[in-house]
PDB file of C-alpha atoms in Angstrom:
ATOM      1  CA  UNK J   7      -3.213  11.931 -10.173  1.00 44.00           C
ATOM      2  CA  UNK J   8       0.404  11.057  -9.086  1.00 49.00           C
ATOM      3  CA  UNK J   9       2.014  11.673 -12.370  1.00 69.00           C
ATOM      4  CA  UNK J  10       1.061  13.870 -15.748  1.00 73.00           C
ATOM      5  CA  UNK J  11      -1.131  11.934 -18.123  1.00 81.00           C
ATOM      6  CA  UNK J  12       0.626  10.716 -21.324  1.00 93.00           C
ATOM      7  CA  UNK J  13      -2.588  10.702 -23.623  1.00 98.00           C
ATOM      8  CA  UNK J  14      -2.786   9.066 -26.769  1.00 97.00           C
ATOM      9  CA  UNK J  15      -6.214   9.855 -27.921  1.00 98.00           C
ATOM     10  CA  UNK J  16      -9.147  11.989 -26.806  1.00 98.00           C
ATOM     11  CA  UNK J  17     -12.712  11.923 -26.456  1.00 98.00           C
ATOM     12  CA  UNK J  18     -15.150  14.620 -26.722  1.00 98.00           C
ATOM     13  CA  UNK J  19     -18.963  14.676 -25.602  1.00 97.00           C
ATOM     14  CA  UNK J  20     -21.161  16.876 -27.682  1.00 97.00           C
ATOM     15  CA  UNK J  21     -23.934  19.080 -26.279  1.00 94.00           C
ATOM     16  CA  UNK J  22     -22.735  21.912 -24.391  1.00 93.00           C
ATOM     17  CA  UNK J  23     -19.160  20.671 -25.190  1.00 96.00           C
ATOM     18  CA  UNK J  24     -18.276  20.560 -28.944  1.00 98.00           C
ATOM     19  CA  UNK J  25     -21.967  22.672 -29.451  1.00 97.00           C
ATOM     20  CA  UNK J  26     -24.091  25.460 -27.326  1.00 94.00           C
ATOM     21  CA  UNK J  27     -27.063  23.058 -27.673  1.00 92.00           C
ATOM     22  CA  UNK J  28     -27.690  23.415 -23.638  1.00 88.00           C
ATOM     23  CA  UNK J  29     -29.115  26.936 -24.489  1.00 90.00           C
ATOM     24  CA  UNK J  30     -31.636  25.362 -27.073  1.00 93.00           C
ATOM     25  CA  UNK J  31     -32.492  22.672 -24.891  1.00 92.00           C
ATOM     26  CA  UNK J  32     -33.552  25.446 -22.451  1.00 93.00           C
ATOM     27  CA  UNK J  33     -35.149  27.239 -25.017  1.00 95.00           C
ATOM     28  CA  UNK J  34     -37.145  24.101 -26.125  1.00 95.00           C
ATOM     29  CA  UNK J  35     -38.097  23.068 -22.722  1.00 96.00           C
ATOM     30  CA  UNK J  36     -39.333  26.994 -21.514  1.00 97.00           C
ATOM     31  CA  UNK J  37     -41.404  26.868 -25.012  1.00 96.00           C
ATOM     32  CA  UNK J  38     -43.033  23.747 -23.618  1.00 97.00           C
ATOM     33  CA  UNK J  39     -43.393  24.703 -19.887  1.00 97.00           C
ATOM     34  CA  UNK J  40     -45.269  27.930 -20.382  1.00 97.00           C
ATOM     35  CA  UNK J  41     -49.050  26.691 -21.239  1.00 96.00           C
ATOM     36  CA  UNK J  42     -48.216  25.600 -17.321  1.00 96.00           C
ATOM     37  CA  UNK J  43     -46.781  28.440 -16.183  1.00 96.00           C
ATOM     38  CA  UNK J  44     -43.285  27.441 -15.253  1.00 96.00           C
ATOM     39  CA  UNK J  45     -40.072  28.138 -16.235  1.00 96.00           C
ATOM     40  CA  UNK J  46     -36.505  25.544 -16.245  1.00 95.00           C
ATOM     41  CA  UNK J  47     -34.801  25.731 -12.738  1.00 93.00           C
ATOM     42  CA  UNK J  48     -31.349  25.628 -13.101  1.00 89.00           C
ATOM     43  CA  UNK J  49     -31.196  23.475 -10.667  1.00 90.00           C
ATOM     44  CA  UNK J  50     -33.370  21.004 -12.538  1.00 94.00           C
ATOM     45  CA  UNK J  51     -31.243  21.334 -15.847  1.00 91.00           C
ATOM     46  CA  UNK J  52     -28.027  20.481 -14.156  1.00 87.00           C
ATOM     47  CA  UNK J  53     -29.658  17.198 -12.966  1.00 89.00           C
ATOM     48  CA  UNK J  54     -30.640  16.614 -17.033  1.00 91.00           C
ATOM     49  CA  UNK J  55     -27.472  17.439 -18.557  1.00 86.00           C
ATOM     50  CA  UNK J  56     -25.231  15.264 -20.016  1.00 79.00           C
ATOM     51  CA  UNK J  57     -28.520  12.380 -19.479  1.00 85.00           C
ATOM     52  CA  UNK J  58     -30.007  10.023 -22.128  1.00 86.00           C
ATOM     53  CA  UNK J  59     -33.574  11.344 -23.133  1.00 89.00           C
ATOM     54  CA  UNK J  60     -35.600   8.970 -20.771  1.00 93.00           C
ATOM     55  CA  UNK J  61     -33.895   9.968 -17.714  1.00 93.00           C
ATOM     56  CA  UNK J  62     -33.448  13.704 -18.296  1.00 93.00           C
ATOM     57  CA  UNK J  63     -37.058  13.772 -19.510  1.00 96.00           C
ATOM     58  CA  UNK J  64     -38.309  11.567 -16.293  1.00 96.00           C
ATOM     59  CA  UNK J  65     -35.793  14.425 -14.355  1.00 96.00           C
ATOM     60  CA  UNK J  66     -38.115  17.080 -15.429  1.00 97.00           C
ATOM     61  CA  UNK J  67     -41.577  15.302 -15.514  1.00 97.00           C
ATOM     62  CA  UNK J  68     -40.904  14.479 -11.677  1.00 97.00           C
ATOM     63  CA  UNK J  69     -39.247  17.851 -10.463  1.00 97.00           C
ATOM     64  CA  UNK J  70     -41.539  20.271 -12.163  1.00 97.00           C
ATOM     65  CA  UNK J  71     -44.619  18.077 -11.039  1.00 96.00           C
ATOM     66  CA  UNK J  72     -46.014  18.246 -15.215  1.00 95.00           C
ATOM     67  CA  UNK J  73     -49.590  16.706 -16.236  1.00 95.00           C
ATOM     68  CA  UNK J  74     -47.078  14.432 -19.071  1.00 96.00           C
ATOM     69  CA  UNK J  75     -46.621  11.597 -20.123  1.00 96.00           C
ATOM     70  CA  UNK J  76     -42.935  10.980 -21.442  1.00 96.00           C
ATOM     71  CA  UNK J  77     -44.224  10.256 -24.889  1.00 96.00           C
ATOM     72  CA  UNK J  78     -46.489  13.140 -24.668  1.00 97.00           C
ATOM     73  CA  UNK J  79     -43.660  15.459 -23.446  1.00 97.00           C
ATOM     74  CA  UNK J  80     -41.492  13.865 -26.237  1.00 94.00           C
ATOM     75  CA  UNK J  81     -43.153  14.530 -28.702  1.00 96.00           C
ATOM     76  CA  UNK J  82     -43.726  17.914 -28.467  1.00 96.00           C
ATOM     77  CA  UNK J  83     -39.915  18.091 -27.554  1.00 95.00           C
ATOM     78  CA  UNK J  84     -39.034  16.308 -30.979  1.00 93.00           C
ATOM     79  CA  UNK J  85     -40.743  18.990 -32.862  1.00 95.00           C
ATOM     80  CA  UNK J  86     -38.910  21.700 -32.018  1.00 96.00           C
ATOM     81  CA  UNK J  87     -36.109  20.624 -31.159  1.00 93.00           C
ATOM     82  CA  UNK J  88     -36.190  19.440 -34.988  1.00 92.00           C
ATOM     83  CA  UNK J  89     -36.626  23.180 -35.998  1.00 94.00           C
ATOM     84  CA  UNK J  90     -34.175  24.746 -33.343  1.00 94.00           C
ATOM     85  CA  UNK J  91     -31.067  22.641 -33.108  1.00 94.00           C
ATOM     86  CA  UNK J  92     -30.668  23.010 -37.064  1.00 94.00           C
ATOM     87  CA  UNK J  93     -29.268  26.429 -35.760  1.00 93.00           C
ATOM     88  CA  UNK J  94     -26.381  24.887 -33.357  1.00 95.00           C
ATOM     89  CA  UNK J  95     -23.208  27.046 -33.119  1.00 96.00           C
ATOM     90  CA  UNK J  96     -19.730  25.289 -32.088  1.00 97.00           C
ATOM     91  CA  UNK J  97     -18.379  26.174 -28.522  1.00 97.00           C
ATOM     92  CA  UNK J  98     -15.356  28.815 -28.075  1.00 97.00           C
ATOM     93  CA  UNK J  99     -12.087  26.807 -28.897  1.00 97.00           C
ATOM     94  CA  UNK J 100     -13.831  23.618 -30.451  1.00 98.00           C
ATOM     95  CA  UNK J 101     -12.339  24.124 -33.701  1.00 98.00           C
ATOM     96  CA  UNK J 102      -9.251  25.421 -33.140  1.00 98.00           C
ATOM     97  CA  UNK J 103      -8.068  22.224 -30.349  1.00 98.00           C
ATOM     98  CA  UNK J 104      -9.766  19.691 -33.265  1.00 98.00           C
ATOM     99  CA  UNK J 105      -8.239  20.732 -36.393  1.00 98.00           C
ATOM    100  CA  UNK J 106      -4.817  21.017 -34.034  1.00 98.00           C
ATOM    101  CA  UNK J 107      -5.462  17.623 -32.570  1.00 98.00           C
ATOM    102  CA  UNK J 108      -6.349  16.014 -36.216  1.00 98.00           C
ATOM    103  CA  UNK J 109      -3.262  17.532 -37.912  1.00 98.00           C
ATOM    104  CA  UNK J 110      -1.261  16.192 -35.617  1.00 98.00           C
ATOM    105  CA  UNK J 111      -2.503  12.628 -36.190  1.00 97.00           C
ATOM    106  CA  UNK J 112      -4.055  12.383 -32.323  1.00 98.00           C
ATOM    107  CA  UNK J 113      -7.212   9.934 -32.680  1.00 98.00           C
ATOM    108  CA  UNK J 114     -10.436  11.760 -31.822  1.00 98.00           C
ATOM    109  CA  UNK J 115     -13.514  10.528 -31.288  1.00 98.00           C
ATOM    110  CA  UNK J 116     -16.783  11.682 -30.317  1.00 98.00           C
ATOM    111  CA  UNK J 117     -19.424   9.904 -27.177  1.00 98.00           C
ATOM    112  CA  UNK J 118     -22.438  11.367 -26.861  1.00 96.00           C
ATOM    113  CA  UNK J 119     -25.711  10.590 -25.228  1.00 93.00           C
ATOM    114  CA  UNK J 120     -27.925  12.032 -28.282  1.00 93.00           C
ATOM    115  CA  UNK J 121     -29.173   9.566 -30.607  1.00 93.00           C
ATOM    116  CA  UNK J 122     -27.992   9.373 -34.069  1.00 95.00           C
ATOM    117  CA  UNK J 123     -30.689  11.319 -35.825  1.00 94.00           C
ATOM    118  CA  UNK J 124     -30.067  14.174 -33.288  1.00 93.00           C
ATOM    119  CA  UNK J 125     -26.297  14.553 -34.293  1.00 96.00           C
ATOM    120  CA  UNK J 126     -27.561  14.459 -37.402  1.00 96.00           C
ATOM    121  CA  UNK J 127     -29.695  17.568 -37.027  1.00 95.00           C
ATOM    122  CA  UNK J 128     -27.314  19.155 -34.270  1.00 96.00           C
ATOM    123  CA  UNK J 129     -24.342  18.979 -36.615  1.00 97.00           C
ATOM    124  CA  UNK J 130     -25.404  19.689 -39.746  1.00 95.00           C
ATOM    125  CA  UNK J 131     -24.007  23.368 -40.405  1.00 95.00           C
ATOM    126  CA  UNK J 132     -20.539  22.332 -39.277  1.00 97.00           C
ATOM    127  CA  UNK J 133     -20.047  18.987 -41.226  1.00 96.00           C
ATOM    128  CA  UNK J 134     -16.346  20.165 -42.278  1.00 97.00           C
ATOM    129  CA  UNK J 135     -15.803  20.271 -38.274  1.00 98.00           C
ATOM    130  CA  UNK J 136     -17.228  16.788 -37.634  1.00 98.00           C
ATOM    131  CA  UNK J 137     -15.348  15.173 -40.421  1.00 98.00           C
ATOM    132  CA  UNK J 138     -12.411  15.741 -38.379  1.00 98.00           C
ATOM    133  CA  UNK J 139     -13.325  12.803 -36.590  1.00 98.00           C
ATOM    134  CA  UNK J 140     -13.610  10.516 -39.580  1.00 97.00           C
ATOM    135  CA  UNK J 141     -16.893   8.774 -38.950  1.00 96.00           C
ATOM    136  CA  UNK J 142     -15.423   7.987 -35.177  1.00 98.00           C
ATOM    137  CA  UNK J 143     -19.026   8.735 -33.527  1.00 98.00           C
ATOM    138  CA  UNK J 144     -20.968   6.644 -31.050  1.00 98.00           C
ATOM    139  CA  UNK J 145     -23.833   8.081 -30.350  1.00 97.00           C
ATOM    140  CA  UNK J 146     -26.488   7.085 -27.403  1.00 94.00           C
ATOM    141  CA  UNK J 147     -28.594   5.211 -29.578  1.00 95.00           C
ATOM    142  CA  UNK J 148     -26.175   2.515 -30.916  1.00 96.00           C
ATOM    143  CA  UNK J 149     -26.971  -0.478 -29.638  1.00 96.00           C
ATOM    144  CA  UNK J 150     -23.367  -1.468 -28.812  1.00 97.00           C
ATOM    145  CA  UNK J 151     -23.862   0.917 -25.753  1.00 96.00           C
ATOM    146  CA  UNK J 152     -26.241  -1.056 -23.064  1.00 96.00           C
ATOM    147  CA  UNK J 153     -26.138   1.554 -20.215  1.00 95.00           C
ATOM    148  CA  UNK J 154     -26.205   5.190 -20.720  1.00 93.00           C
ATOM    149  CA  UNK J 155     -23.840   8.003 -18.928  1.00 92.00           C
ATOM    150  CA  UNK J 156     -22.906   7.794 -15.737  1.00 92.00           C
ATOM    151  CA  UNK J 157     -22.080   4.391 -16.670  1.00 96.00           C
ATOM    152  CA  UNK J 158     -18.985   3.944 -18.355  1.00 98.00           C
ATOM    153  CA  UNK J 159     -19.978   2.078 -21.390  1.00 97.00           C
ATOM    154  CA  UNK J 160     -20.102   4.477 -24.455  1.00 98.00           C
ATOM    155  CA  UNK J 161     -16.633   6.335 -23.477  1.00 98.00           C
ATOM    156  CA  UNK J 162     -14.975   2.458 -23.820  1.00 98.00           C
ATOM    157  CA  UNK J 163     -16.965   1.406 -26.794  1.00 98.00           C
ATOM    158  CA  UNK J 164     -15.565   5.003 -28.298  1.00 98.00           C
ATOM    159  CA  UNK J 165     -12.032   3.710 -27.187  1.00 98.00           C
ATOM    160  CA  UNK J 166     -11.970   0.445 -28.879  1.00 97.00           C
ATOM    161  CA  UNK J 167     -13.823   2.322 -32.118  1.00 97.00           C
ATOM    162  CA  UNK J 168     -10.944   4.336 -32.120  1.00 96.00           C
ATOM    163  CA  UNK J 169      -7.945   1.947 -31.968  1.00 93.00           C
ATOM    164  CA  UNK J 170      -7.929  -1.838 -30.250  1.00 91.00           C
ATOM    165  CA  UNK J 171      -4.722  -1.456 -28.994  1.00 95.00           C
ATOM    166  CA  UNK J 172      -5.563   1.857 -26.759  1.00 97.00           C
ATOM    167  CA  UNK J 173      -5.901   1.250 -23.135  1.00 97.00           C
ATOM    168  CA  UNK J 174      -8.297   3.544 -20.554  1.00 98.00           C
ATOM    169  CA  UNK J 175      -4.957   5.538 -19.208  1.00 97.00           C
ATOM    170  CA  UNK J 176      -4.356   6.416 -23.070  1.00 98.00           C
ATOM    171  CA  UNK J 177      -7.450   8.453 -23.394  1.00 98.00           C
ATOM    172  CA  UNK J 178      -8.494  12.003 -22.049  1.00 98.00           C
ATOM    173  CA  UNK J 179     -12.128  12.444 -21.989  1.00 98.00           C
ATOM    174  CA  UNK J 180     -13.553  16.190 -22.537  1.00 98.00           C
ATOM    175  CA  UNK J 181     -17.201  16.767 -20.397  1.00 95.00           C
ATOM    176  CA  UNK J 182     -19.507  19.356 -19.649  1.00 92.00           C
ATOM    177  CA  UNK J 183     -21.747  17.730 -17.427  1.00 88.00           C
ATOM    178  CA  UNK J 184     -20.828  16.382 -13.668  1.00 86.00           C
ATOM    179  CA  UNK J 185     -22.059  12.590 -15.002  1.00 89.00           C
ATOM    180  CA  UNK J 186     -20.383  12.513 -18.005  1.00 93.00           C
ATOM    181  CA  UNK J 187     -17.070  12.872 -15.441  1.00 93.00           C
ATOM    182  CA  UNK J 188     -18.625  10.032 -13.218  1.00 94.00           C
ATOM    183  CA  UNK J 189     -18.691   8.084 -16.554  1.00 96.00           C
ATOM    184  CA  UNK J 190     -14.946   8.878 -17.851  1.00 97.00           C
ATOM    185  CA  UNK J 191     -13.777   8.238 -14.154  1.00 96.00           C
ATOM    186  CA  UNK J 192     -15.813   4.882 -14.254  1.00 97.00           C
ATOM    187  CA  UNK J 193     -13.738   4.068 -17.525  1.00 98.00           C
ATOM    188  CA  UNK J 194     -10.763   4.706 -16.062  1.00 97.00           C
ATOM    189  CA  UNK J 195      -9.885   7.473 -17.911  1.00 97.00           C
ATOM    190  CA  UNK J 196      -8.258  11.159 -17.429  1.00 96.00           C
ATOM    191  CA  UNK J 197     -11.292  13.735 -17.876  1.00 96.00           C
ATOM    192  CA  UNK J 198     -11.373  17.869 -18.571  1.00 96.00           C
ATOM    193  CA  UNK J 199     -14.464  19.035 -16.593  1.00 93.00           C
ATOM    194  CA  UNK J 200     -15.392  22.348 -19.008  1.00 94.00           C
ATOM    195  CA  UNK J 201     -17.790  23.817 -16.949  1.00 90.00           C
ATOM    196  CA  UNK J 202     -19.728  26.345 -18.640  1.00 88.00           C
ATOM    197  CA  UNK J 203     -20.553  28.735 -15.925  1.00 83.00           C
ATOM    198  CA  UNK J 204     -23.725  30.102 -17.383  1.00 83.00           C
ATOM    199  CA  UNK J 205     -25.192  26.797 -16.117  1.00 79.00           C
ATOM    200  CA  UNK J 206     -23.780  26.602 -12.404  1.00 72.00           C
ATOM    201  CA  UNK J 207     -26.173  26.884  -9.605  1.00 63.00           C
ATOM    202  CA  UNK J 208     -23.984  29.642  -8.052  1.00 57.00           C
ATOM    203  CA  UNK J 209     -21.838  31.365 -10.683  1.00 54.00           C
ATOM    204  CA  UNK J 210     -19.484  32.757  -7.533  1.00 51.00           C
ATOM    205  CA  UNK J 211     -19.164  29.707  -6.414  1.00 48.00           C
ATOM    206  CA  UNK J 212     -18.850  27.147  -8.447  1.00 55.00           C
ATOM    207  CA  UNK J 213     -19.044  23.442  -6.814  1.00 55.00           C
ATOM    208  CA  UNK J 214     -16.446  20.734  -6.865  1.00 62.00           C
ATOM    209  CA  UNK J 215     -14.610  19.399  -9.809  1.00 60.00           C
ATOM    210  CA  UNK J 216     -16.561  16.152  -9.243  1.00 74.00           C
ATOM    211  CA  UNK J 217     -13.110  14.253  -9.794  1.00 86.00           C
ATOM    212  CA  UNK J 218     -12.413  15.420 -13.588  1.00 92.00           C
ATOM    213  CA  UNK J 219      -8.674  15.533 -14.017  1.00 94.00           C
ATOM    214  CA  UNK J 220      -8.860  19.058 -14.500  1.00 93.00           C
ATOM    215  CA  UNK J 221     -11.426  21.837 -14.504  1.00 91.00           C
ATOM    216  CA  UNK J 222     -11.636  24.431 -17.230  1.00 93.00           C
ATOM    217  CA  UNK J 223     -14.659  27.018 -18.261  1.00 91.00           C
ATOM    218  CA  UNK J 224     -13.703  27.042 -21.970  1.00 95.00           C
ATOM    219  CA  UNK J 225     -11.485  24.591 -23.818  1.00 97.00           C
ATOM    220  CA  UNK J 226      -9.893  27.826 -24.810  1.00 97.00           C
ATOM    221  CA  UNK J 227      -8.271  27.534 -21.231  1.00 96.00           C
ATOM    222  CA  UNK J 228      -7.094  23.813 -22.459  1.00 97.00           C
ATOM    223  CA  UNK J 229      -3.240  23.425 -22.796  1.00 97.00           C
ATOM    224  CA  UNK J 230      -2.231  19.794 -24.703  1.00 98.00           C
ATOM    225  CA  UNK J 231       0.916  19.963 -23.398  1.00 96.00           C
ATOM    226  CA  UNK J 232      -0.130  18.650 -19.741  1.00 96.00           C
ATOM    227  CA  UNK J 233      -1.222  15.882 -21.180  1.00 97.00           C
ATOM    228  CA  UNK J 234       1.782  14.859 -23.175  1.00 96.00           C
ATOM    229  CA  UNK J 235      -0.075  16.537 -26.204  1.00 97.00           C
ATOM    230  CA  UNK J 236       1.654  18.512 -28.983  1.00 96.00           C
ATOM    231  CA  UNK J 237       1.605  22.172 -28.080  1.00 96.00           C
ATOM    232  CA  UNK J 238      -0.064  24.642 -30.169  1.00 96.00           C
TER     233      UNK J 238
END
C-alpha cells in the first residue's frame, strides 16, 4: 500500500489464529483416515483451511479419493471433534495483543468460518479471553453471512457489527489461511497473513504473501504501531 494504514478496529479469524485448532483438525481427520490407510497431505489441508465445512470436507472427500459420503464423513467428524476441541489452547501472543487492544478501547471483533456451536466447544476453556470481544462474534453459521470465505461477506457483516460508522480502510483483518486474505482483500480491508509455518508445504520456502498487508509467523512478531495502533 502507498501509505501506512490508520486502523480503527480489527478483526480476528479463529482456528489456527486466535486457537491451535489446525493441529486437532489434523488429529481428527488422521483418526478418521486410518481404517483406509491414509494419512492428511499437507498439501490437502492447506486447500481446507480457513474453508466452511462443506467445502473443506468436499476438499478432502475428492483429493484423498474416500468411499464417503459428506454426511457420513461428518458425522464421524462431529464426534470427535466434540471430544477433542474441548482441549483448544490459545495461539502465542493472542492474549497479550487482545487484552492490549481492549484496554485501549480498539473495537475487536471476531469472523470465523466455524459455526456457532463449534466456537462454543472450541472456546470454552478461555471464556475470560473471548469476552474481550463483548459478544462481537459472527460465526459461519449466521445466516446474515450468504457466502462463505473467500468471499468477502462475513469480514463486512463483522464491520458493521462492530460500529456503522467504520469504513473497509478502518479495519485490519488478522488470517491464517491464504483465503481468509482473498476474503479481507475482497472487503477492502488491510490484512496480517500469520502464517504458521508448521503448515507450509515447504517450511524453507515459504510461498507468497498472497496479498495480506503484511506477513508474520506469530502475532508475537505483530507491532500496532504500523498500523496507527497504540504501542505496547
Amino acid at each position: 500500500m502507498a501509505s501506512t494504514p490508520q486502523i480503527k478496529a480489527c478483526i480476528f479469524d479463529m482456528d489456527g489464529l486466535l486457537l491451535d485448532t489446525e493441529t486437532i483438525y489434523s488429529e481428527v481427520t488422521n483418526k478418521i483416515l486410518e481404517p483406509f490407510g491414509k494419512t492428511f497431505p499437507i498439501e490437502t489441508k492447506i486447500k481446507m483451511m480457513g474453508r466452511d465445512v462443506r467445502t473443506a470436507t468436499d476438499i478432502l472427500l475428492n483429493d484423498l479419493q474416500l468411499p464417503l459420503t459428506f454426511d457420513e464423513y461428518n458425522n464421524q467428524a462431529n464426534e470427535l471433534k466434540q471430544v477433542y476441541f474441548r482441549r483448544s489452547e490459545l495461539m502465542p501472543g493472542v492474549e497479550k495483543l487482545l487484552r492490549h487492544l481492549a484496554r485501549h478501547s480498539i473495537p475487536i471483533a471476531v469472523a470465523t468460518s466455524s459455526s456457532k456451536a463449534m466456537f462454543a466447544i472450541k472456546s470454552e476453556r478461555h471464556g475470560s479471553v473471548f469476552d474481550l470481544f463483548a459478544g462481537k462474534i459472527t460465526c459461519g453459521d449466521d445466516p446474515a453471512v450468504k457466502h462463505a470465505k473467500p468471499a468477502p461477506d462475513i469480514f463486512q457483516i463483522a464491520m458493521q457489527r462492530l460500529d456503522g460508522s467504520l469504513q473497509p480502510e478502518d479495519c485490519l483483518v488478522f488470517e491464517d489461511a491464504a483465503n481468509g486474505v482473498e476474503a479481507a482483500n475482497s472487503a477492502r480491508m488491510s490484512s496480517i497473513w500469520v502464517h504458521d509455518m508448521r503448515f507450509a508445504a515447504d517450511a524453507l520456502a515459504p510461498p507468497s504473501c498472497h496479498g495480506a498487508t503484511e506477513r508474520v509467523v506469530s502475532l508475537l512478531e505483530f507491532d500496532p504501531a504500523k498500523y496507527g495502533l497504540p504501542p505496547f
